[in-house]
CSV table of C-alpha atoms in Angstrom, one decimal:
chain,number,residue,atom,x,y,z
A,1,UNK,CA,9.6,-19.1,-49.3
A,2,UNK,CA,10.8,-15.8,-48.9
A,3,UNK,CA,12.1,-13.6,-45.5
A,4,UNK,CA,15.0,-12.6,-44.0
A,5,UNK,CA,16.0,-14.4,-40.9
A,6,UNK,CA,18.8,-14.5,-39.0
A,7,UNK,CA,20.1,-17.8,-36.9
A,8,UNK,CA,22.0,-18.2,-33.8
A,9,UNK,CA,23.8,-21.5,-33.9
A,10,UNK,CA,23.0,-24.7,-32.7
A,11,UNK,CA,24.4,-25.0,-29.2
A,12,UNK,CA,27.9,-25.0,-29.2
A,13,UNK,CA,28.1,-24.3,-33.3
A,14,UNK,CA,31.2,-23.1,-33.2
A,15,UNK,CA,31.5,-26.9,-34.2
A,16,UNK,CA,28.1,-27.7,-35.9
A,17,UNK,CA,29.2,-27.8,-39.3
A,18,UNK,CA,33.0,-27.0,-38.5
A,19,UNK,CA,35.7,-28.0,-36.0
A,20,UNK,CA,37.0,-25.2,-33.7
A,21,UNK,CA,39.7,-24.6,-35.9
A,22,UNK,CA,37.8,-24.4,-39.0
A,23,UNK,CA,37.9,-27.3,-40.5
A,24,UNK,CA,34.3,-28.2,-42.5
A,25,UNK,CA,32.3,-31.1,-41.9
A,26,UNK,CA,29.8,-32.5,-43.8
A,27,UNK,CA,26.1,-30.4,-42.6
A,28,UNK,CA,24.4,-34.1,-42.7
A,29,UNK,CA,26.1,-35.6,-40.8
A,30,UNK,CA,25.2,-33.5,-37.7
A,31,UNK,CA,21.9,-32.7,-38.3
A,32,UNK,CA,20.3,-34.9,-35.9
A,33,UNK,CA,22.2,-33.7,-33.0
A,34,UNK,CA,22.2,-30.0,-34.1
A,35,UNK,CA,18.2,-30.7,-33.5
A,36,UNK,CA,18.1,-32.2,-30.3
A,37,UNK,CA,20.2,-29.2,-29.3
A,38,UNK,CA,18.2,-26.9,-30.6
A,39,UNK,CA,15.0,-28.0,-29.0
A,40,UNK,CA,16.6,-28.3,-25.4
A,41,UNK,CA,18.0,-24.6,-25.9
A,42,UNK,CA,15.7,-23.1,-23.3
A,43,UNK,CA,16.0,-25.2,-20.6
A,44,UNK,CA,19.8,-25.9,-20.9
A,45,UNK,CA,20.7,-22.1,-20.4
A,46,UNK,CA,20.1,-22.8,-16.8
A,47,UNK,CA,23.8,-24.8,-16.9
A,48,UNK,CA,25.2,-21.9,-18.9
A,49,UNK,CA,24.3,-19.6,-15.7
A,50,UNK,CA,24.1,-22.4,-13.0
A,51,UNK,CA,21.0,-21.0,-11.5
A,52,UNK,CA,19.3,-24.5,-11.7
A,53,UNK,CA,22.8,-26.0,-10.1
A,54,UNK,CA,23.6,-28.6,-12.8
A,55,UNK,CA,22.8,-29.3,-16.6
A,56,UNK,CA,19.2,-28.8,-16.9
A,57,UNK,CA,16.5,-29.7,-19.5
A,58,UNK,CA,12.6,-29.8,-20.3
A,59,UNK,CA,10.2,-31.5,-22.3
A,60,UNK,CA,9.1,-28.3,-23.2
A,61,UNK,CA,13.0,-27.3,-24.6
A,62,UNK,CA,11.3,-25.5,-27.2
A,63,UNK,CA,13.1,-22.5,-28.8
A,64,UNK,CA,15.3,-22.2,-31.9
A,65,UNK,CA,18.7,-20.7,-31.0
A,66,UNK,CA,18.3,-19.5,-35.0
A,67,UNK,CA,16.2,-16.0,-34.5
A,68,UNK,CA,13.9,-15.3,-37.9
A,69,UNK,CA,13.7,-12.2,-38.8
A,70,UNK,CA,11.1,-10.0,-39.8
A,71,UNK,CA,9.9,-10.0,-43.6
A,72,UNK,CA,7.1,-12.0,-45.1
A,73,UNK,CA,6.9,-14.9,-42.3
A,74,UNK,CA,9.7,-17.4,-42.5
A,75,UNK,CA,8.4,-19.6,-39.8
A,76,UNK,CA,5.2,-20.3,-41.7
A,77,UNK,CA,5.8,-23.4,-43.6
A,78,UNK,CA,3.2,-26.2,-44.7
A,79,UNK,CA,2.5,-30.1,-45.6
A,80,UNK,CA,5.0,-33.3,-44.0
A,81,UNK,CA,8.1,-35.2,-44.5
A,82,UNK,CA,5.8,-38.1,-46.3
A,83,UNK,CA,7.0,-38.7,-49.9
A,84,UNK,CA,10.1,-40.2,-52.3
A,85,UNK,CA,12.3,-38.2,-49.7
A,86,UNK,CA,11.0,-38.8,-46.4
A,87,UNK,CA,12.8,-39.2,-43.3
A,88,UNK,CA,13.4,-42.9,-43.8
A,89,UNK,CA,14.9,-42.0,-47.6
A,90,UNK,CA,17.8,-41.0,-47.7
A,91,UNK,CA,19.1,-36.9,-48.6
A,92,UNK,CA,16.2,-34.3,-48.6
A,93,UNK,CA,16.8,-31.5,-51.1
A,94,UNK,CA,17.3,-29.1,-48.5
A,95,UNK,CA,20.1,-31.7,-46.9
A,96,UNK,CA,22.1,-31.7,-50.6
A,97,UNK,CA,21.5,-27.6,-50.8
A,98,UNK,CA,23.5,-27.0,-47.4
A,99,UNK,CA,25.9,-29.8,-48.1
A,100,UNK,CA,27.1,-28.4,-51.1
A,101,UNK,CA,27.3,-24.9,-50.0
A,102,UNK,CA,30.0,-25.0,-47.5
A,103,UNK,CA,27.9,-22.1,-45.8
A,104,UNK,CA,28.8,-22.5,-41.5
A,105,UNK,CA,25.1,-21.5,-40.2
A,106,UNK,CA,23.6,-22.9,-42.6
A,107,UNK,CA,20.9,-25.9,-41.7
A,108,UNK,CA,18.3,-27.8,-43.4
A,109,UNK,CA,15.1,-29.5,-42.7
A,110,UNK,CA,12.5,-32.1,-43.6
A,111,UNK,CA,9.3,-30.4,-43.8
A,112,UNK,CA,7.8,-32.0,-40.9
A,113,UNK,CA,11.1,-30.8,-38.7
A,114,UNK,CA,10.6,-27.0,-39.9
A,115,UNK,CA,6.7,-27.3,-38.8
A,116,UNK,CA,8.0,-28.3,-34.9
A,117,UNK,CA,10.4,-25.2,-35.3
A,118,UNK,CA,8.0,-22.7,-36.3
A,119,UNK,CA,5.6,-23.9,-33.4
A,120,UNK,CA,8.5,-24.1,-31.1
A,121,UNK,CA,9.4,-20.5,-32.2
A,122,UNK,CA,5.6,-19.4,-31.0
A,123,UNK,CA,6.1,-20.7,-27.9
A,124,UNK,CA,4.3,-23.9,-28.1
A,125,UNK,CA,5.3,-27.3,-27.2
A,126,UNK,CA,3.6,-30.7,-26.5
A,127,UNK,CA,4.8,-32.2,-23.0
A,128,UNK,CA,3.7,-33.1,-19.5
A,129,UNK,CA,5.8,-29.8,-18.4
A,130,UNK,CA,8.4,-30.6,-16.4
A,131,UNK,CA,12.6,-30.0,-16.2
A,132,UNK,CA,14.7,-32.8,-15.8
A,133,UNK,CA,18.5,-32.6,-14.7
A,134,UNK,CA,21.2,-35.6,-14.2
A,135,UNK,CA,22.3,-36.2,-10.5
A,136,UNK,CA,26.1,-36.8,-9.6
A,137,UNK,CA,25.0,-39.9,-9.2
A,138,UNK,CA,23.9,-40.5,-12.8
A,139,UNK,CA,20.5,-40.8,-12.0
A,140,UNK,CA,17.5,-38.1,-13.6
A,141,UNK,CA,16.0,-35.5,-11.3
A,142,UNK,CA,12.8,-33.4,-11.7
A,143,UNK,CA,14.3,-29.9,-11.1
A,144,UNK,CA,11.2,-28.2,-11.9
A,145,UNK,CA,7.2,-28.8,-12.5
A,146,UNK,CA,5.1,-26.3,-14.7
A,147,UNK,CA,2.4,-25.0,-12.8
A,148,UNK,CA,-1.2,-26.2,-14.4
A,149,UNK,CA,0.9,-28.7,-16.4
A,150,UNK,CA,-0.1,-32.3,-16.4
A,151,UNK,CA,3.0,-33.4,-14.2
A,152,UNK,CA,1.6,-30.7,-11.4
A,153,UNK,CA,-1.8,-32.5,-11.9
A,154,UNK,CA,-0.4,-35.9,-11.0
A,155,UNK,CA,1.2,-35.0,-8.2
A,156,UNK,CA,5.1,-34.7,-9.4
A,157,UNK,CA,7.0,-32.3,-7.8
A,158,UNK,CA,10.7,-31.0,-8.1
A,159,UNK,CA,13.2,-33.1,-6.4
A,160,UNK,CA,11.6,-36.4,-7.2
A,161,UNK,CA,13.5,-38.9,-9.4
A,162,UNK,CA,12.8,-40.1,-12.3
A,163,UNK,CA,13.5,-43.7,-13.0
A,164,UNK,CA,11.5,-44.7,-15.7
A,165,UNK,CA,10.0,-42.9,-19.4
A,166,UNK,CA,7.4,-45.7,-20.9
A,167,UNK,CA,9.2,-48.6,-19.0
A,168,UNK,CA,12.4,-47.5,-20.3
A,169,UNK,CA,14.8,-46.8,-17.8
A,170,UNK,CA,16.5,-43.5,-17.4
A,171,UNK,CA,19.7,-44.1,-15.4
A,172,UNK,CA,22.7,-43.1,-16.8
A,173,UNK,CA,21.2,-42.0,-20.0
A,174,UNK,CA,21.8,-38.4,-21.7
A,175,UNK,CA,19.2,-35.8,-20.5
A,176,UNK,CA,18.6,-35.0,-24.1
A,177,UNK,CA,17.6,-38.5,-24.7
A,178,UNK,CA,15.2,-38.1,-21.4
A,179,UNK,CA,13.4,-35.3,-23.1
A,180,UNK,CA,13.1,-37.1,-26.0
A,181,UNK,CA,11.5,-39.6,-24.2
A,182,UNK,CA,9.2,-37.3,-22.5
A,183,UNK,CA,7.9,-35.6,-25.6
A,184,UNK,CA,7.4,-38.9,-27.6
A,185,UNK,CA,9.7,-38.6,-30.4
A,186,UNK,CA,12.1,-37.0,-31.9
A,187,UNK,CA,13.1,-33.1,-31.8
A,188,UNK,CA,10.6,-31.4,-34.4
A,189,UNK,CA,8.3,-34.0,-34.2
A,190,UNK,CA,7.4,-35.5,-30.7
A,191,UNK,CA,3.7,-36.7,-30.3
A,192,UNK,CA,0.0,-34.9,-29.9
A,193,UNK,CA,-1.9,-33.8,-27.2
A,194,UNK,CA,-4.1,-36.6,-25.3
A,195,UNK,CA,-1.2,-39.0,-26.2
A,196,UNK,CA,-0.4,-40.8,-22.8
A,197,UNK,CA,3.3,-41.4,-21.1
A,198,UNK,CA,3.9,-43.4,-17.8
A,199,UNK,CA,6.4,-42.0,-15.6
A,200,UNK,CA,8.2,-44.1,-12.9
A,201,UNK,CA,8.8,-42.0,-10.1
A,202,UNK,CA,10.7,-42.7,-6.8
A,203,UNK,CA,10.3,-40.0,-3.8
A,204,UNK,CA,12.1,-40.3,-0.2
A,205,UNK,CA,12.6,-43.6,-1.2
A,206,UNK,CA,9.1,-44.5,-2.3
A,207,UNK,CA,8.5,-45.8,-6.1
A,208,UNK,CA,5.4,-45.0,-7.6
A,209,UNK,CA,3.6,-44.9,-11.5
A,210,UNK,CA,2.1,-42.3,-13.2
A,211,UNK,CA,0.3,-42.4,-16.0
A,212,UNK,CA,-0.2,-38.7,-17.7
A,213,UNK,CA,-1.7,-37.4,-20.7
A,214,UNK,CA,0.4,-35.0,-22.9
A,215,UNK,CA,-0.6,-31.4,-23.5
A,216,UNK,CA,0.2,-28.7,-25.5
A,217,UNK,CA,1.7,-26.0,-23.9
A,218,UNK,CA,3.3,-22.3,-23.6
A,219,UNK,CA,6.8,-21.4,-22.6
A,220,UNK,CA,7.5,-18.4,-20.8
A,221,UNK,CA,10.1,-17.4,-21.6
A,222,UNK,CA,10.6,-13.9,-19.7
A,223,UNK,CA,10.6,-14.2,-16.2
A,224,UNK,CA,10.4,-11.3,-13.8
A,225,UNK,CA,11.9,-10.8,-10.0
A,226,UNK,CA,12.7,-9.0,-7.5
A,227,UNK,CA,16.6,-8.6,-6.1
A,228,UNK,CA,15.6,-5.8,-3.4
A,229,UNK,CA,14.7,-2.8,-2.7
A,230,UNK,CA,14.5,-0.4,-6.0
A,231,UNK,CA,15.9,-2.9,-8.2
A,232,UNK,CA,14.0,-5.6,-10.9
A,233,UNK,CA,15.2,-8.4,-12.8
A,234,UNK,CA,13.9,-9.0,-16.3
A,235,UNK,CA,15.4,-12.6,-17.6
A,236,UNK,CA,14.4,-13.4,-20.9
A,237,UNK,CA,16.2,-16.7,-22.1
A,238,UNK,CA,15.4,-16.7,-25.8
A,239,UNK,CA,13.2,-14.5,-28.0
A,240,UNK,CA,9.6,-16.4,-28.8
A,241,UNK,CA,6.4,-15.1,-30.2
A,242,UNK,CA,5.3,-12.5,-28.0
A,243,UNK,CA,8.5,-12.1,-25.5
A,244,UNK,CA,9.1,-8.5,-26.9
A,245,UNK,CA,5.6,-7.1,-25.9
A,246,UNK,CA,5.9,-8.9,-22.4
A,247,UNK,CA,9.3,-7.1,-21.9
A,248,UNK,CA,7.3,-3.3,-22.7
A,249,UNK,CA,4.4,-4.6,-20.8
A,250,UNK,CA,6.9,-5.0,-17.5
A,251,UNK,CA,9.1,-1.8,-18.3
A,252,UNK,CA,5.9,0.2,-18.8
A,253,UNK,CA,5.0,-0.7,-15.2
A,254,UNK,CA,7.9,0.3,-13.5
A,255,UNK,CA,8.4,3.7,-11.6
A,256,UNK,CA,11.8,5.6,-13.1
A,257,UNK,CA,13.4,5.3,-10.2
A,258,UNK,CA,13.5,1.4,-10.2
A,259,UNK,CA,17.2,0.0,-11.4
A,260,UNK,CA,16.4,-2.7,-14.0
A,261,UNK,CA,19.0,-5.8,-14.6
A,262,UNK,CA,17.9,-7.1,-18.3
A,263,UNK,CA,19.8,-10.5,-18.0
A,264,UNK,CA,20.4,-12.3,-21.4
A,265,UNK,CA,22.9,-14.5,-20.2
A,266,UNK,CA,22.4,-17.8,-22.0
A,267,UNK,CA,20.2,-16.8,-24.4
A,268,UNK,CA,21.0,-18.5,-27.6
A,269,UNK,CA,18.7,-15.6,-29.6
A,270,UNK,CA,15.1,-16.5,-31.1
A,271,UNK,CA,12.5,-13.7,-33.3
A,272,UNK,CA,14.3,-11.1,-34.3
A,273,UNK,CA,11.5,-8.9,-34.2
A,274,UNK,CA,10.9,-9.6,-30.5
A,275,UNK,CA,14.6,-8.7,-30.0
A,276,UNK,CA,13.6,-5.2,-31.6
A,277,UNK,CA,10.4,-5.1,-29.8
A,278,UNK,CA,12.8,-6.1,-26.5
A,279,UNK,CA,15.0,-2.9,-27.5
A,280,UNK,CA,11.9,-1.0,-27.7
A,281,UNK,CA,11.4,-1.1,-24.3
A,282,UNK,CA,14.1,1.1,-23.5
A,283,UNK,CA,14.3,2.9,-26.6
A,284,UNK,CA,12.2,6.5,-27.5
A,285,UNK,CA,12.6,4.7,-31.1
A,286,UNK,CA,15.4,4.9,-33.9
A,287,UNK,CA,17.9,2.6,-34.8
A,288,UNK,CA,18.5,-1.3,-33.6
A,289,UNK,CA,20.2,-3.1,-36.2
A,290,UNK,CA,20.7,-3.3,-39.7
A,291,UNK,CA,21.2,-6.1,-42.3
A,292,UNK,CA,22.0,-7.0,-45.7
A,293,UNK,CA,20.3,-9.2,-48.3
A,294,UNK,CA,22.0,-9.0,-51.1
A,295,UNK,CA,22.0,-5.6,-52.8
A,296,UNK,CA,19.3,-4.4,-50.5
A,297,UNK,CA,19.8,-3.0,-46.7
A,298,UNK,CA,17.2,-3.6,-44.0
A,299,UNK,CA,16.8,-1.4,-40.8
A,300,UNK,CA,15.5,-1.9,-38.0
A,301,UNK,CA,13.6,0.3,-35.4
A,302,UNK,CA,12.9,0.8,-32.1
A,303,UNK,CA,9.2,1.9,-31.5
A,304,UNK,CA,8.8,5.7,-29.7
A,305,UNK,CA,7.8,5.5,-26.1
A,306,UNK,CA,9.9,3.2,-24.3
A,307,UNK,CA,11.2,3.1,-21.1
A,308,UNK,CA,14.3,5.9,-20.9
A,309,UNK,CA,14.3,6.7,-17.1
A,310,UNK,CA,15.3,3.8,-15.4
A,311,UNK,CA,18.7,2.9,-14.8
A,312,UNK,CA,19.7,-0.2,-17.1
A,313,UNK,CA,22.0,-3.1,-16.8
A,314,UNK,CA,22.4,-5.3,-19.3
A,315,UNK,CA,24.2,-9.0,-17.8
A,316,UNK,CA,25.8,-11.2,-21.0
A,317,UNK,CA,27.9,-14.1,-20.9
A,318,UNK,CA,29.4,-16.3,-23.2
A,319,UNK,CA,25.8,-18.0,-24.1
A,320,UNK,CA,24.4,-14.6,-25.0
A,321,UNK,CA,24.2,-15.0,-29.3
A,322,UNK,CA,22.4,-13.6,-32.1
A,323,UNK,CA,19.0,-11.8,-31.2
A,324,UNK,CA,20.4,-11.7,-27.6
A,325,UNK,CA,23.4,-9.8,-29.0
A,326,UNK,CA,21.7,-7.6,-31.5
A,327,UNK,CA,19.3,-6.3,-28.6
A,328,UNK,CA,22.5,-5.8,-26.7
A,329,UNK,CA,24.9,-4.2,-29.5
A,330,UNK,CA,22.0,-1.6,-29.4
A,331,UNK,CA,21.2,-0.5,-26.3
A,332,UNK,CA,25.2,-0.3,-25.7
A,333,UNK,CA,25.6,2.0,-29.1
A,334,UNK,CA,22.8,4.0,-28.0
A,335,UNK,CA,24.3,4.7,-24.9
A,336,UNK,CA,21.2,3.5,-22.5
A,337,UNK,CA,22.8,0.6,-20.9
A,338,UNK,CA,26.2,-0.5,-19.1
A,339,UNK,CA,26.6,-3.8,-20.0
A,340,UNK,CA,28.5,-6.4,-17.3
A,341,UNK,CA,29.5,-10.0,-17.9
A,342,UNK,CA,32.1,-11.4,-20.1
A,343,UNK,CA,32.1,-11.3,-24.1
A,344,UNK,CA,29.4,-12.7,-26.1
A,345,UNK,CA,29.3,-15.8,-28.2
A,346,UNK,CA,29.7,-13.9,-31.4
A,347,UNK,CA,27.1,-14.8,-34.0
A,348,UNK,CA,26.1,-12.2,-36.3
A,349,UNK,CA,25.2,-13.3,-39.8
A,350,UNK,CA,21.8,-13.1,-41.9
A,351,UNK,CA,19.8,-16.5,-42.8
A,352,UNK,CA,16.9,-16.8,-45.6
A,353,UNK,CA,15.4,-20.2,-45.1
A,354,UNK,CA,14.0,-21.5,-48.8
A,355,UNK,CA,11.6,-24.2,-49.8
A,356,UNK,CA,12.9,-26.9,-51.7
A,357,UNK,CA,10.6,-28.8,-54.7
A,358,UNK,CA,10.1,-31.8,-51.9
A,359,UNK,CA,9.1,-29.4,-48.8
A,360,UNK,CA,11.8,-29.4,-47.0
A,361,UNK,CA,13.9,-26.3,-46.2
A,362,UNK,CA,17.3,-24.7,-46.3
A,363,UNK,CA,18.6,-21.8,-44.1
A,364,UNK,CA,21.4,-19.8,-46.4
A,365,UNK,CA,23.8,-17.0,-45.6
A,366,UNK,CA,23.0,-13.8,-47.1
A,367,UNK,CA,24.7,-10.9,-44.9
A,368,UNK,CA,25.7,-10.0,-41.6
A,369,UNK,CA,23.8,-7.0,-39.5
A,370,UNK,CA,25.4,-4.2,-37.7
A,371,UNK,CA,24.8,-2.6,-34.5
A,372,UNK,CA,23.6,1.2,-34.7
A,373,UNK,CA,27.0,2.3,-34.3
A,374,UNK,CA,28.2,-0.2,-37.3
A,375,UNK,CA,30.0,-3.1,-35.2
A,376,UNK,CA,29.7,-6.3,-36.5
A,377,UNK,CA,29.3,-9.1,-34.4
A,378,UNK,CA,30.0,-12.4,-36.2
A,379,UNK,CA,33.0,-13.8,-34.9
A,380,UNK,CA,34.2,-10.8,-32.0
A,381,UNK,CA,30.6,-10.7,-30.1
A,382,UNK,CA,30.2,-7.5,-27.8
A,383,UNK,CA,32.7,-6.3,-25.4
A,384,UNK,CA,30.7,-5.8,-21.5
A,385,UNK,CA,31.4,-2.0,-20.6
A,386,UNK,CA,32.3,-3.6,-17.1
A,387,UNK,CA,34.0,-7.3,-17.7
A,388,UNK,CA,33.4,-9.6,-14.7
A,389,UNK,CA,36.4,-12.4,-14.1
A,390,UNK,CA,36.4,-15.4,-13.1
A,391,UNK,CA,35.8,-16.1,-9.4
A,392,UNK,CA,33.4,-12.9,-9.3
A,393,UNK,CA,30.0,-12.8,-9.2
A,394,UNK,CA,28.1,-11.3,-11.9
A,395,UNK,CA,24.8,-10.9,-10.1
A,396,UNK,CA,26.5,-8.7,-7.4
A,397,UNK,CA,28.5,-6.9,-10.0
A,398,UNK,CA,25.4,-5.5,-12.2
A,399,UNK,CA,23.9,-4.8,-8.9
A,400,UNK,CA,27.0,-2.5,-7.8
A,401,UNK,CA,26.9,-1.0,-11.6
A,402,UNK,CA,23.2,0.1,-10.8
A,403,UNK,CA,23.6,1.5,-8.0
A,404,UNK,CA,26.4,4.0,-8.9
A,405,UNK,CA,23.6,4.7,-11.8
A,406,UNK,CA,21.3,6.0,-9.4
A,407,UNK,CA,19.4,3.1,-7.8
A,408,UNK,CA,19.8,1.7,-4.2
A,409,UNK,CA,20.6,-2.0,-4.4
């Protein structure tokens, strides 16, 4: 397998495969919790930015926070863990690969685990499509339903508790093991549509069963609204198949005189190319980002035709990483967006995942990119143009920075 890609880490990975301060662990060690995290990326952005008011996940929880880049098609990968190195057999050659290389981002996979990634990275998912959140009280809380999903068929609606997965009782238990629960199996695996779940559900004090059949699904993962007169919101909380042309399709639409806010807060990164095709939006082409890979230097480019006239806030937070932080190195060198919020995470090197003889895979280090005006990111993230402190509100401070662009707010 051959491709550039570049990786955001898995949740908090500035401890993945190191402490804070450094020190190295063992890759194999943490791989099974580096891919729970990474399949309830999406969802769990919403406690990064408290807009669901607590820590938030889905069954959906689909999306990578390691963006693939754009040559050949790394996300294409074929066959299934079954073999002499299965998931019950110990090492995968992938697993030894990333072991021995001491490389931070890198990560490995059994075949069958890469397959859930690359569908996860096309925005698909199998699930009943709901969000689930823990209560103060330690109990499980539907915080959201997916409209046409099965859980909206059956009647579930946000608010409702959840006491039971399959008889198993949910009280008290991680969220991530909820959404295990809900998807049928493990992150990367999970089960296939028409498979059934029964949920027990309790509402104004009322316990009830549901039995619901699993479907497969499409996240959206760019969300568009309204904050008043003259001024849109564009959220986009990781880059999926598709997110980049949905970003043009809503910045084509708008009249120059409309203030944008492009909020990337807690967006952990996804495609690469949708991050370009993000930046091409606002871009009359040229530059986004280059890369190495080895002795040869890719660049990347903004399609002609974008979106120049509208004033453009871009909102970051600590969450914001990789293709999140490319897309926002860019517009910031190119001088068409003021960026508010506080500094970004800070991950800016260049993955190739490989095949292995056995199927499985392993994500390598080969470079770091660069934004347009040759900042690196690994390690620093970006500066805001406008840093927001603690105690202030974000929100209302990229709303004050569009309006002294030229925009009533």
């Amino acid at each position: 397998m051959s491709g550039p890609s570049m990786f955001a880490p898995r949740g908090s990975a500035r401890t993945v495969n190191g402490s804070a301060d450094g020190e190295h662990r063992p890759h194999r060690i943490l791989r099974g919790a580096g891919l729970t995290l990474i399949f309830v990326t999406v969802l769990a952005t919403g406690a990064v930015t408290d807009s669901w008011g607590g820590v938030t996940h889905g069954d959906a929880a689909p999306v990578s926070p390691r963006p693939l880049g754009s040559g050949g098609d790394p996300r294409a990968r074929d066959g299934d863990e079954d073999g002499p190195q299965g998931e019950g057999g110990g090492a995968h050659d992938a697993e030894e690969l990333v072991s021995r290389s001491g490389d931070r981002w890198s990560a490995a996979y059994t075949a069958r685990e890469y397959e859930g990634l690359r569908r996860a990275l096309n925005g698909e998912y199998v699930g009943v499509g709901m969000t689930v959140r823990g209560t103060d009280a330690g109990r499980i809380e539907v915080a959201r339903v997916r409209p046409g999903g099965p859980a909206e068929e059956a009647g579930v609606r946000a608010g409702d508790l959840l006491l039971t997965v399959d008889g198993a009782e949910t009280a008290g238990r991680p969220v991530t093991d909820i959404v295990a629960l809900l998807r049928g199996g493990p992150p990367g695996e999970g089960s296939s549509p028409g498979s059934e779940v029964v949920l027990g559900l309790e509402r104004d004090g009322r316990a009830w069963s549901e039995r619901l059949r699993r479907a497969r699904l499409s996240v959206e993962t760019v969300t568009v609204s309204s904050l008043g007169e003259d001024v849109t919101r564009i959220r986009i909380d990781s880059f999926t198949k598709g997110s980049g042309d949905e970003v043009r399709r809503v910045a084509d639409r708008l009249p120059p005189n409309e203030g944008i806010l492009l909020d990337l807060r807690g967006n952990s990164g996804g495609l690469v190319a949708e991050a370009t095709d993000a930046a091409s939006a606002f871009l009359d082409g040229g530059l986004v980002a280059t890369y190495g890979d080895g002795d040869t230097r890719h660049v990347l480019h903004a399609d002609p035709g974008g979106n120049t006239e509208s004033p453009l806030v871009v909102l970051v937070d600590g969450g914001t990483m990789s293709a999140a932080e490319l897309l926002t190195g860019a517009l910031q060198d190119r001088g068409r967006a003021v960026v508010v919020g506080t500094r970004t995470f800070g991950k800016g090197t260049v993955q190739v995942p490989r095949r292995q003889p056995d199927g499985s895979v392993a994500e390598m280090t080969v470079g770091e990119y660069t934004t347009p005006a040759g900042r690196t990111v690994e390690e620093e993230g970006i500066t805001p143009d406008l840093e927001v402190r603690a105690g202030e509100n974000a929100l209302d401070e990229a709303r004050t920075v569009l309006s002294g662009l030229g925009t009533r707010s």
